[in-house]
Coordinates of C-alpha atoms and ligand atoms in Angstrom, one line a residue:
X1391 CA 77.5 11.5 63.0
X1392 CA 76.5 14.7 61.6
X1393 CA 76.4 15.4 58.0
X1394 CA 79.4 16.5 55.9
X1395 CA 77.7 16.9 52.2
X1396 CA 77.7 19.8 50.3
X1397 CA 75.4 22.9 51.1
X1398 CA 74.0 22.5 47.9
X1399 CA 71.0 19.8 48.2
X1400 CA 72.0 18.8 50.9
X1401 CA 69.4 17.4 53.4
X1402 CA 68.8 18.7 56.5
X1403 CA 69.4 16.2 59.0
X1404 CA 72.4 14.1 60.4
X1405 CA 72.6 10.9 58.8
X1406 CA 73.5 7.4 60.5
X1407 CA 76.9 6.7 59.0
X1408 CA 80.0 7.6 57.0
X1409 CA 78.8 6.1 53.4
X1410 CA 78.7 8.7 50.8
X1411 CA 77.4 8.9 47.1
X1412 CA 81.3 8.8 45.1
X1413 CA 80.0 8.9 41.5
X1414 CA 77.1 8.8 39.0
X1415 CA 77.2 7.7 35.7
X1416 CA 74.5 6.3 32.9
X1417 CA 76.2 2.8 30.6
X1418 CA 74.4 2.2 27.2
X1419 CA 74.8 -0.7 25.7
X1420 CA 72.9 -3.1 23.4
X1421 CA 73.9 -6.8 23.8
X1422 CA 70.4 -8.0 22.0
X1423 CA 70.7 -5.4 19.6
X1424 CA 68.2 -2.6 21.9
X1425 CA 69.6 0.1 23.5
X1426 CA 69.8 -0.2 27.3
X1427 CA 70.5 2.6 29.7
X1428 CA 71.5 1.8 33.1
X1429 CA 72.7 3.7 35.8
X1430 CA 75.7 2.8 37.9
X1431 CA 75.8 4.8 41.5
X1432 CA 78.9 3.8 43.3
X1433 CA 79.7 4.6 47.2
X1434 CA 82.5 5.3 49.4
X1435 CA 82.6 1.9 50.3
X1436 CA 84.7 -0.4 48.0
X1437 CA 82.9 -2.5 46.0
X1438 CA 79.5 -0.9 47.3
X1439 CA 77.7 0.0 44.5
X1440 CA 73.8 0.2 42.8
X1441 CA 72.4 -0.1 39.5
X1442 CA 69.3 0.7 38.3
X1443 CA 67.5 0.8 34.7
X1444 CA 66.6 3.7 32.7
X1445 CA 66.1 2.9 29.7
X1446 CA 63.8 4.8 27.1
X1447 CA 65.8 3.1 23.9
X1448 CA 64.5 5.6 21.4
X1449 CA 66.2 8.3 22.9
X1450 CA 69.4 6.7 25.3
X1451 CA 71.6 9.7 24.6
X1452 CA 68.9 12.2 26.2
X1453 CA 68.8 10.3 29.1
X1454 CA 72.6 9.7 29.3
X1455 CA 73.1 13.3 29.3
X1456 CA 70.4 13.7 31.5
X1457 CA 71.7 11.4 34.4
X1458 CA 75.9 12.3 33.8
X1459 CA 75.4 15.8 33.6
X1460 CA 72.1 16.9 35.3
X1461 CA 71.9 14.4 38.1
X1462 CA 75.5 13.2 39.3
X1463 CA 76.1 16.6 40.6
X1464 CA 73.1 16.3 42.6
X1465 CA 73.9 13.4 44.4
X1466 CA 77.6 13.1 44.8
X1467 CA 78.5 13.5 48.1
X1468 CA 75.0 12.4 49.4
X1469 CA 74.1 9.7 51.7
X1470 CA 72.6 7.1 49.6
X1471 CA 70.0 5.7 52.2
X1472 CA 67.5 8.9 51.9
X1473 CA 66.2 7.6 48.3
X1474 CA 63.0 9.3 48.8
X1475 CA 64.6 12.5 49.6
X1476 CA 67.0 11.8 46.5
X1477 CA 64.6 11.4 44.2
X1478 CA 62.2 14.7 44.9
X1479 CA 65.3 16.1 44.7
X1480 CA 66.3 15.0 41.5
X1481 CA 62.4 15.8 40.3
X1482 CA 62.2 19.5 41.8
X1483 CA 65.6 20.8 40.8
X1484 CA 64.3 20.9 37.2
X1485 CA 61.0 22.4 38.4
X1486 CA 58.9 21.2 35.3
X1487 CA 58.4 17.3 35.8
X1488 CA 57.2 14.2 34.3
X1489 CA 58.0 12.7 30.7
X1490 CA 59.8 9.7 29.8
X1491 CA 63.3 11.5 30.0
X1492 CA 63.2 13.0 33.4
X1493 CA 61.3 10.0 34.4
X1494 CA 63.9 7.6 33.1
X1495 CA 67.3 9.2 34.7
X1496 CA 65.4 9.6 38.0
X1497 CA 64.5 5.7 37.7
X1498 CA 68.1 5.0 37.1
X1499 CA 69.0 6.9 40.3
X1500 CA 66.2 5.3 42.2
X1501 CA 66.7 1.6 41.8
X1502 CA 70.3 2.3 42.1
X1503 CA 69.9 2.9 45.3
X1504 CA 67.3 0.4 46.0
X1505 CA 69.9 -2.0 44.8
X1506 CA 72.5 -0.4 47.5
X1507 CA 70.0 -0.4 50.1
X1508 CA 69.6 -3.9 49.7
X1509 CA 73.4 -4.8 49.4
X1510 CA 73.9 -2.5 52.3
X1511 CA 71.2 -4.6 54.3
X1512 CA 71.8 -8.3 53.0
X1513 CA 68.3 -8.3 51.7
X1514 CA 66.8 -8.7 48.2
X1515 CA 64.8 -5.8 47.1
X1516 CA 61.7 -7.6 47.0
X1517 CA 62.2 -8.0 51.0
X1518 CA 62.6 -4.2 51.5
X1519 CA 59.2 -3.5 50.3
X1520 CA 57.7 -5.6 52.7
X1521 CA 58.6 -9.5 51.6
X1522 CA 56.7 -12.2 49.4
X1523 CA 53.5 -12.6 49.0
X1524 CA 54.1 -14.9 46.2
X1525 CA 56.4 -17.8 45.4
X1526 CA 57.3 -16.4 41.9
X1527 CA 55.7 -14.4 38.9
X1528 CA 53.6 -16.5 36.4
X1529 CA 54.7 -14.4 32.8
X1530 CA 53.1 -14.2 29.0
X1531 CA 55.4 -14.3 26.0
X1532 CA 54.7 -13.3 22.5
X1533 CA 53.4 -15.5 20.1
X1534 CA 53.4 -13.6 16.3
X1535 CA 53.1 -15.0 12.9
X1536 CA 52.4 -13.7 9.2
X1537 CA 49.5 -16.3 9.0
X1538 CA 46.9 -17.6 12.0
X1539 CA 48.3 -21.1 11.4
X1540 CA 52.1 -19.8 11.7
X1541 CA 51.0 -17.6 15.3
X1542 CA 49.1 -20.5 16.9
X1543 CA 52.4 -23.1 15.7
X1544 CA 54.8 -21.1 18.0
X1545 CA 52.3 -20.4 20.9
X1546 CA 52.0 -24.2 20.9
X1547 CA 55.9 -23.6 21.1
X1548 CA 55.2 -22.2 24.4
X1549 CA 52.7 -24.3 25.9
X1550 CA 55.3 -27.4 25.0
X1551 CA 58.0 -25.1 27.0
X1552 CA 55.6 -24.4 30.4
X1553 CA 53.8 -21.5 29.8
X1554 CA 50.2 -20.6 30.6
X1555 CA 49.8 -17.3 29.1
X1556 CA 50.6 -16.2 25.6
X1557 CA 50.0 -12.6 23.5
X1558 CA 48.5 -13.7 19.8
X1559 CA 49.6 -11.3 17.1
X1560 CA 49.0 -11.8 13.6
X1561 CA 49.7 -9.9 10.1
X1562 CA 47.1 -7.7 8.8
X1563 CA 46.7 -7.9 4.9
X1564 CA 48.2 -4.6 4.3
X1565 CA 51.3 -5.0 6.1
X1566 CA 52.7 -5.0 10.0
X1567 CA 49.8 -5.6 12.1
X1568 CA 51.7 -4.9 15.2
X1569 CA 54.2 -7.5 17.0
X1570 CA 53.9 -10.0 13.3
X1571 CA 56.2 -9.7 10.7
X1572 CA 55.6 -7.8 7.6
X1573 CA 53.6 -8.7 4.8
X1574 CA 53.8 -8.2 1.3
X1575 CA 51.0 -5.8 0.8
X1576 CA 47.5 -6.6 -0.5
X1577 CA 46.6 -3.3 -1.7
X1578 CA 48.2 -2.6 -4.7
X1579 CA 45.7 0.1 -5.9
X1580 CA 46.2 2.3 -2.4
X1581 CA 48.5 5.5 -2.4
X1582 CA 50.7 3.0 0.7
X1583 CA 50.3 -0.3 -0.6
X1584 CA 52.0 -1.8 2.4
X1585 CA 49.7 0.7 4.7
X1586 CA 47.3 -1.1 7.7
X1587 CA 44.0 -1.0 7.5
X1588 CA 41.8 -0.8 11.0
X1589 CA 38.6 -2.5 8.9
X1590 CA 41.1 -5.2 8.2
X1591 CA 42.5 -5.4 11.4
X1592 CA 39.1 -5.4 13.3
X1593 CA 37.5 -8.3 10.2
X1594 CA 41.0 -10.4 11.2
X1595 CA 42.0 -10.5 14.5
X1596 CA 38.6 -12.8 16.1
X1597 CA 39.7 -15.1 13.3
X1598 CA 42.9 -15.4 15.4
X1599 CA 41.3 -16.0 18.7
X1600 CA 38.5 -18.5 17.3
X1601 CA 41.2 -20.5 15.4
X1602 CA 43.8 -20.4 19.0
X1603 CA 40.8 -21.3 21.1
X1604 CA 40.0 -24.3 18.5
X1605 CA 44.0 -25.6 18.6
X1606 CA 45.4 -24.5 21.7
X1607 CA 44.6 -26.2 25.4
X1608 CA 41.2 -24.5 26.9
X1609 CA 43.4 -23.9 29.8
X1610 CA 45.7 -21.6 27.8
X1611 CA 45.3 -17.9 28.7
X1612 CA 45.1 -15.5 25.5
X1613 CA 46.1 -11.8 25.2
X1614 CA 46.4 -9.5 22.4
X1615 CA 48.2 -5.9 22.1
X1616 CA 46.3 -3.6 19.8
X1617 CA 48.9 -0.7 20.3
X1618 CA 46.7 1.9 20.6
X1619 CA 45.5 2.3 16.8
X1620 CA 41.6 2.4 17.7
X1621 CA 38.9 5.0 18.4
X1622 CA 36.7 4.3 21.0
X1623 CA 34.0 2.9 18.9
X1624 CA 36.5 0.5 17.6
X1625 CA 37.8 -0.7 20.4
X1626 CA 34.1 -1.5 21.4
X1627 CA 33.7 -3.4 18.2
X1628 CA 37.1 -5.6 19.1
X1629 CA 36.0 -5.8 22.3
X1630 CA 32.9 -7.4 22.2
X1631 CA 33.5 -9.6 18.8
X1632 CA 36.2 -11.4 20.9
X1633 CA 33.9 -11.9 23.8
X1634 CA 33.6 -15.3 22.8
X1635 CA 37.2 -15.9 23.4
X1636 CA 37.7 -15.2 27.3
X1637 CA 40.7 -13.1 26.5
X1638 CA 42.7 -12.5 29.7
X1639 CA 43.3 -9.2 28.7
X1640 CA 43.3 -6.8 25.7
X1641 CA 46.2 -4.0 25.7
X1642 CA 46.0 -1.0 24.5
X1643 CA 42.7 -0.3 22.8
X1644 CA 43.3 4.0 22.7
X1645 CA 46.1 6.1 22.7
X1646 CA 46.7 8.3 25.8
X1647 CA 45.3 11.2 23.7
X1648 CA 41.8 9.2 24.5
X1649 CA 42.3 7.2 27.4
X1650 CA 39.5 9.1 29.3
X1651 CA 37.3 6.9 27.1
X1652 CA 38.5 4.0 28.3
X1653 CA 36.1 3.6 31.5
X1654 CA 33.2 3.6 28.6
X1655 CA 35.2 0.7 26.4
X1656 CA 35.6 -0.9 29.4
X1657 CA 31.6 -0.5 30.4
X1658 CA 30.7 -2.1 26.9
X1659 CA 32.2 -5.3 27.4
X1660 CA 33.8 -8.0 30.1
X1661 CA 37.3 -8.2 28.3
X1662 CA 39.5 -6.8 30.7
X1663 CA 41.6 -3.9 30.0
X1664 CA 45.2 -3.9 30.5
X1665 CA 46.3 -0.1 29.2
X1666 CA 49.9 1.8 31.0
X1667 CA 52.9 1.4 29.0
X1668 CA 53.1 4.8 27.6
X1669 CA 52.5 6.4 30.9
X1670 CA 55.5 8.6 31.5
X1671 CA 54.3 10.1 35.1
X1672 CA 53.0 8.4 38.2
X1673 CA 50.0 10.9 37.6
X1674 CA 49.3 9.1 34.6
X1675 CA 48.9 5.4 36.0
X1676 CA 47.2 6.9 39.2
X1677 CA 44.6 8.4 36.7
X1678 CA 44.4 5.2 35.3
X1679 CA 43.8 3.1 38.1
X1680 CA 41.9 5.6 40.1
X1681 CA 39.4 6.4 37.6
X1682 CA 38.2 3.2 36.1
X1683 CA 39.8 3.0 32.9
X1684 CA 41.6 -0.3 33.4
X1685 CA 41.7 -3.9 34.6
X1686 CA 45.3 -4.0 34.8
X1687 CA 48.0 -1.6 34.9
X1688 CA 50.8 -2.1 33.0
X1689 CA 53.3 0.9 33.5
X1690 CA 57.0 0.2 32.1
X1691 CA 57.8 1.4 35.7
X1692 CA 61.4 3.5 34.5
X1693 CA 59.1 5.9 32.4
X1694 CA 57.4 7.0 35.9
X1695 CA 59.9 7.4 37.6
X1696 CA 61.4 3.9 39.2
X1697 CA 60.4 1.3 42.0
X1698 CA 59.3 4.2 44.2
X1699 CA 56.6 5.8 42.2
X1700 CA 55.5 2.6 41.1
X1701 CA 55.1 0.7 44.8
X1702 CA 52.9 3.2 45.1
X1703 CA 50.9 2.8 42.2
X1704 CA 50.7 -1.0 43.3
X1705 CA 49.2 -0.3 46.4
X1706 CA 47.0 2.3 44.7
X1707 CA 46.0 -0.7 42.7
X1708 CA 45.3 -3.5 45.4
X1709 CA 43.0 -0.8 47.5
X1710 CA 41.1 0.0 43.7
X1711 CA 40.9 -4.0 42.7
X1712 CA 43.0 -3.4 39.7
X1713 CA 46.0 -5.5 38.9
X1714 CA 49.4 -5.3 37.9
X1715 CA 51.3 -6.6 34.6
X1716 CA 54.2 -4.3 34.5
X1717 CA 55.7 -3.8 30.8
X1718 CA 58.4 -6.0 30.2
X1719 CA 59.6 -6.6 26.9
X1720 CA 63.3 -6.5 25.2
X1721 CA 63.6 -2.5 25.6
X1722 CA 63.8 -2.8 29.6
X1723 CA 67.0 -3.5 30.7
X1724 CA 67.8 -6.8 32.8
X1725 CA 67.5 -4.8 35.8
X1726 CA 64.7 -2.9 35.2
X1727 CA 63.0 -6.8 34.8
X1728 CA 64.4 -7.8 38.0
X1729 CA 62.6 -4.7 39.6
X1730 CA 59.4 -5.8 38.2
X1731 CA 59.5 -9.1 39.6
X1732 CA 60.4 -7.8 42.9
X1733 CA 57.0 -5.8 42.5
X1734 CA 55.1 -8.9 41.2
X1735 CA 55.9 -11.1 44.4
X1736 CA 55.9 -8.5 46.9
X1737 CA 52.4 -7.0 45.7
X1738 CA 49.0 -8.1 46.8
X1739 CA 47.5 -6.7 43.7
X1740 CA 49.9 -8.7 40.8
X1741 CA 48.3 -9.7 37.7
X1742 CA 50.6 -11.3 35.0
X1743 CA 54.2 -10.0 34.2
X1744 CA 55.4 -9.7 30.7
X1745 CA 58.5 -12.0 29.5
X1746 CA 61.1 -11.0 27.9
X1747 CA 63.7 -13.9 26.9
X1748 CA 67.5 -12.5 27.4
X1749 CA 70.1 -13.5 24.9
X1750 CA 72.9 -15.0 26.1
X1751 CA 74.9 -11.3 24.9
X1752 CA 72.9 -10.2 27.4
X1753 CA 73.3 -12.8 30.0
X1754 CA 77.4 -11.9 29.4
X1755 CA 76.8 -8.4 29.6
X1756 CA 74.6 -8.6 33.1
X1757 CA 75.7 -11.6 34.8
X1758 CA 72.3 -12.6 37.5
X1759 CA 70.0 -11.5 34.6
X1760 CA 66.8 -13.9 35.7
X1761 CA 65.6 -16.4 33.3
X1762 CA 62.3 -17.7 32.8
X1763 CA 61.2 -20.9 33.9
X1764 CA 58.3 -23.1 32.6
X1765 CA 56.5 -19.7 32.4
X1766 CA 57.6 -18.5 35.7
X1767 CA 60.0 -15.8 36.8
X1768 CA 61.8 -15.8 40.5
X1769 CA 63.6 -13.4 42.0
X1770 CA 67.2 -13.5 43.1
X1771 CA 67.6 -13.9 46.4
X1772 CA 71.2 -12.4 46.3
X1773 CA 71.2 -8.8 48.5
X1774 CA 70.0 -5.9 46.2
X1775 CA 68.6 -6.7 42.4
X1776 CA 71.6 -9.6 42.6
X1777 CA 72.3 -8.4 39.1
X1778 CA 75.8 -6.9 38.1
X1779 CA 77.1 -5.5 35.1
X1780 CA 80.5 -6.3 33.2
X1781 CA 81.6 -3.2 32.1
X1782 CA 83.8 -4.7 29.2
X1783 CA 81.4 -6.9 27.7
X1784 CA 79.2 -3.8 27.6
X1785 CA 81.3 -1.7 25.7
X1786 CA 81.4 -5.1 23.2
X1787 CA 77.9 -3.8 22.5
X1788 CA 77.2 -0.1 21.3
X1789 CA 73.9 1.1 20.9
X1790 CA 72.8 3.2 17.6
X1791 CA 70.6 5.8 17.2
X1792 CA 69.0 4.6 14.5
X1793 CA 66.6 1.9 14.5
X1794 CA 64.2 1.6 17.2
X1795 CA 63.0 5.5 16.2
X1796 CA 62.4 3.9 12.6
X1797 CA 60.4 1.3 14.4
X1798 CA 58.4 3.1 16.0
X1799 CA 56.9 5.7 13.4
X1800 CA 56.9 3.0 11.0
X1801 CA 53.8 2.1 10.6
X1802 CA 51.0 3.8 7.9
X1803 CA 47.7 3.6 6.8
X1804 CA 47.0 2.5 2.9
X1805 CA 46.2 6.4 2.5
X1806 CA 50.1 6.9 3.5
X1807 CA 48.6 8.8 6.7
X1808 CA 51.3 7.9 10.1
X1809 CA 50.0 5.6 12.3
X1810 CA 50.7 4.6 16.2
X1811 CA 53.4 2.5 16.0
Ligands
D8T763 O1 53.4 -4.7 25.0 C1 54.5 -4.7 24.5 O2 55.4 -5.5 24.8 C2 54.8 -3.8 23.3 O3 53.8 -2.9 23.2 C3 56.1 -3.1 23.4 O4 56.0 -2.3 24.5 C4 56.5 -2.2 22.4 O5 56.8 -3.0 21.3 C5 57.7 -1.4 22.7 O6 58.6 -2.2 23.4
MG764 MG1 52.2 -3.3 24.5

């Protein structure tokens, strides 16, 4: 049949059948306490329907508004199989691009519709893009303590429970080295006596990995997240003083204000590099990738843009010998995890994926939400993401403003300077 959309946006060409874009709306809720933003895109069909993850948790309402009043109008009335059309669409009609806002409500559009492709076919996503090349995703979880002994008690934790790769954080002395609990400061003299120090940080965290490597298994893969708090120089230091450790990868060593440095980091030493969760444009991780500056790319795929832009950068990364290890943690939605794992076993170049574990809120909230097993994630094999969403349970949940924003520009040094979170 021919095409019956509106004029507006609409594309040029006939499409194969009657199904029609009905309505477009973004759901926040916060069943573990995080924001979550996802995108429900429902069809003239009953009961046809797609959801997909947007979430940015620091700044949900932005992105809410974004979707319900920028990007419904744009799509109702559409067919919902041209996703790449949709997509630009949704990308050129606000002709300046890119950031984690734009790039969050189109992700929300985007795996929506990968989700109703997949219905619409009676396929899984992960068999759209092309099938398995895996059986499942192996994952790391976080292990993070206010003393060395306390972090290496619950990675053992972890190994007991099945899993092969675990992130070691620890406390600094002056306060909240990053992903450990506050201490009570050590510098009582210092303008911020609960501040972080980087000479502390860099004297401390081999400590950590000499202690692990003496307790924990030798088969036990170790990772650490310095969250972007080092100059170049440093990172070398870090780098090369846990040489001795075999780390299977060190995250975030710069912040993107330096990340052209990273190719010379990564020159000074073997630990890989895993560096991508504040990318907010496919630009970014192709620059990353392309260029040399990491070992593994670790987008959080909703800030550039959804499954689309991200496939891409997969395949980007298989024909560069980089891998994957898509960001994963508690602030991505339970569908936005399920489109990572559909990545992870349908791409040649998959490194590690990060695990998040779901509370059972959650669980209510998104009914399908995958659960880890002995350190390995599956996907569903139900048609789409074979996630839904109970729309009652997730109004059982509001999400705040507050909170997450206070998280992340909480952290100082001991001269009271503002830190990267
Ligand atoms: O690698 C990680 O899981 C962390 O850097 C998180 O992305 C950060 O706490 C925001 O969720
Ligand atoms: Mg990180």
């Amino acid at each position: 049949m021919t095409q019956e959309t509106p004029a507006t946006f609409a594309q040029p060409w006939p499409v194969r059948d009657e199904i029609r874009i009905r309505s477009v709306r973004a759901i926040v809720t916060a069943p573990q306490g995080i924001p979550l933003v996802v995108v429900k895109i429902d069809t003239t069909e009953p009961g046809l329907y797609g959801l997909g993850c947007a979430t940015f948790t620091q700044r949900w309402k932005a992105v809410q508004t974004f979707v319900d009043e920028h990007l419904a109008r744009l799509l109702t009335g559409r067919y919902p199989g041209d996703i790449g059309d949709l997509v630009r669409l949704a990308g050129f009609s606000g002709y300046w691009r890119g950031g984690p806002v734009t790039n969050n409500a189109i992700s929300g559009i985007d795996q929506a519709l990968w989700d109703i492709a997949g219905k619409r076919a009676g396929m899984p996503v992960y068999e759209l893009l092309g099938g398995k090349v895996r059986a499942a995703a192996d994952t790391y979880i976080h292990a993070g303590g206010i003393t060395i002994d306390q972090t290496l008690e619950q990675a053992k934790e972890f190994v007991a429970q099945g899993w092969r790769h675990i992130r070691l954080q620890v406390s600094t002395p002056g306060g909240g080295g990053y992903g450990a609990p506050q201490l009570a400061t050590l510098y009582p003299g210092a303008p911020y006596r609960n501040g972080w120090s980087a000479r502390d940080y860099l004297r401390t965290t081999p400590d950590l990995f000499a202690a692990a490597r003496q307790s924990l298994p030798d088969n036990i893969e170790l990772l650490h997240d310095v969250h972007s708090r080092l100059t170049p120089k440093e990172a070398v230091v870090l780098a090369r003083s846990l040489e001795p450790y075999r780390l299977f990868f060190l995250e975030d060593v710069l912040p993107p204000e330096h990340w052209d440095r990273l190719p010379e980091v990564r020159a000074a030493s073997p630990v890989p590099l895993a560096v991508g969760e504040l990318t907010t444009s496919m630009g970014d991780a192709v620059r990353l990738v392309r260029d040399g500056g990491v070992d593994f790319i670790r987008s959080h795929i909703s800030d550039i843009g959804g499954l689309t832009p991200a496939r891409k950068v997969a395949d980007l990364a298989e024909l560069c010998g980089v891998r994957t290890a898509w960001h994963g943690p508690g602030d991505t939605s339970p569908i936005g995890a399920a489109a990572n794992v559909a990545l992870d076993v349908s791409s040649v170049a998959f490194g590690i994926q990060e695990g998040h574990i779901y509370d059972e809120a959650t669980h209510e909230v998104f009914p399908g939400t995958l659960r880890i097993v002995d350190g390995w994630l599956t996907p569903n094999e139900a048609p789409g993401w074979g996630i839904d969403i109970d729309l009652e349970a997730a109004a059982r949940y509001p999400a705040q403003l507050s909170g997450h924003d206070e998280w992340a520009a909480g952290v100082r040094r001991i001269d009271g300077a503002l830190e990267a979170p």
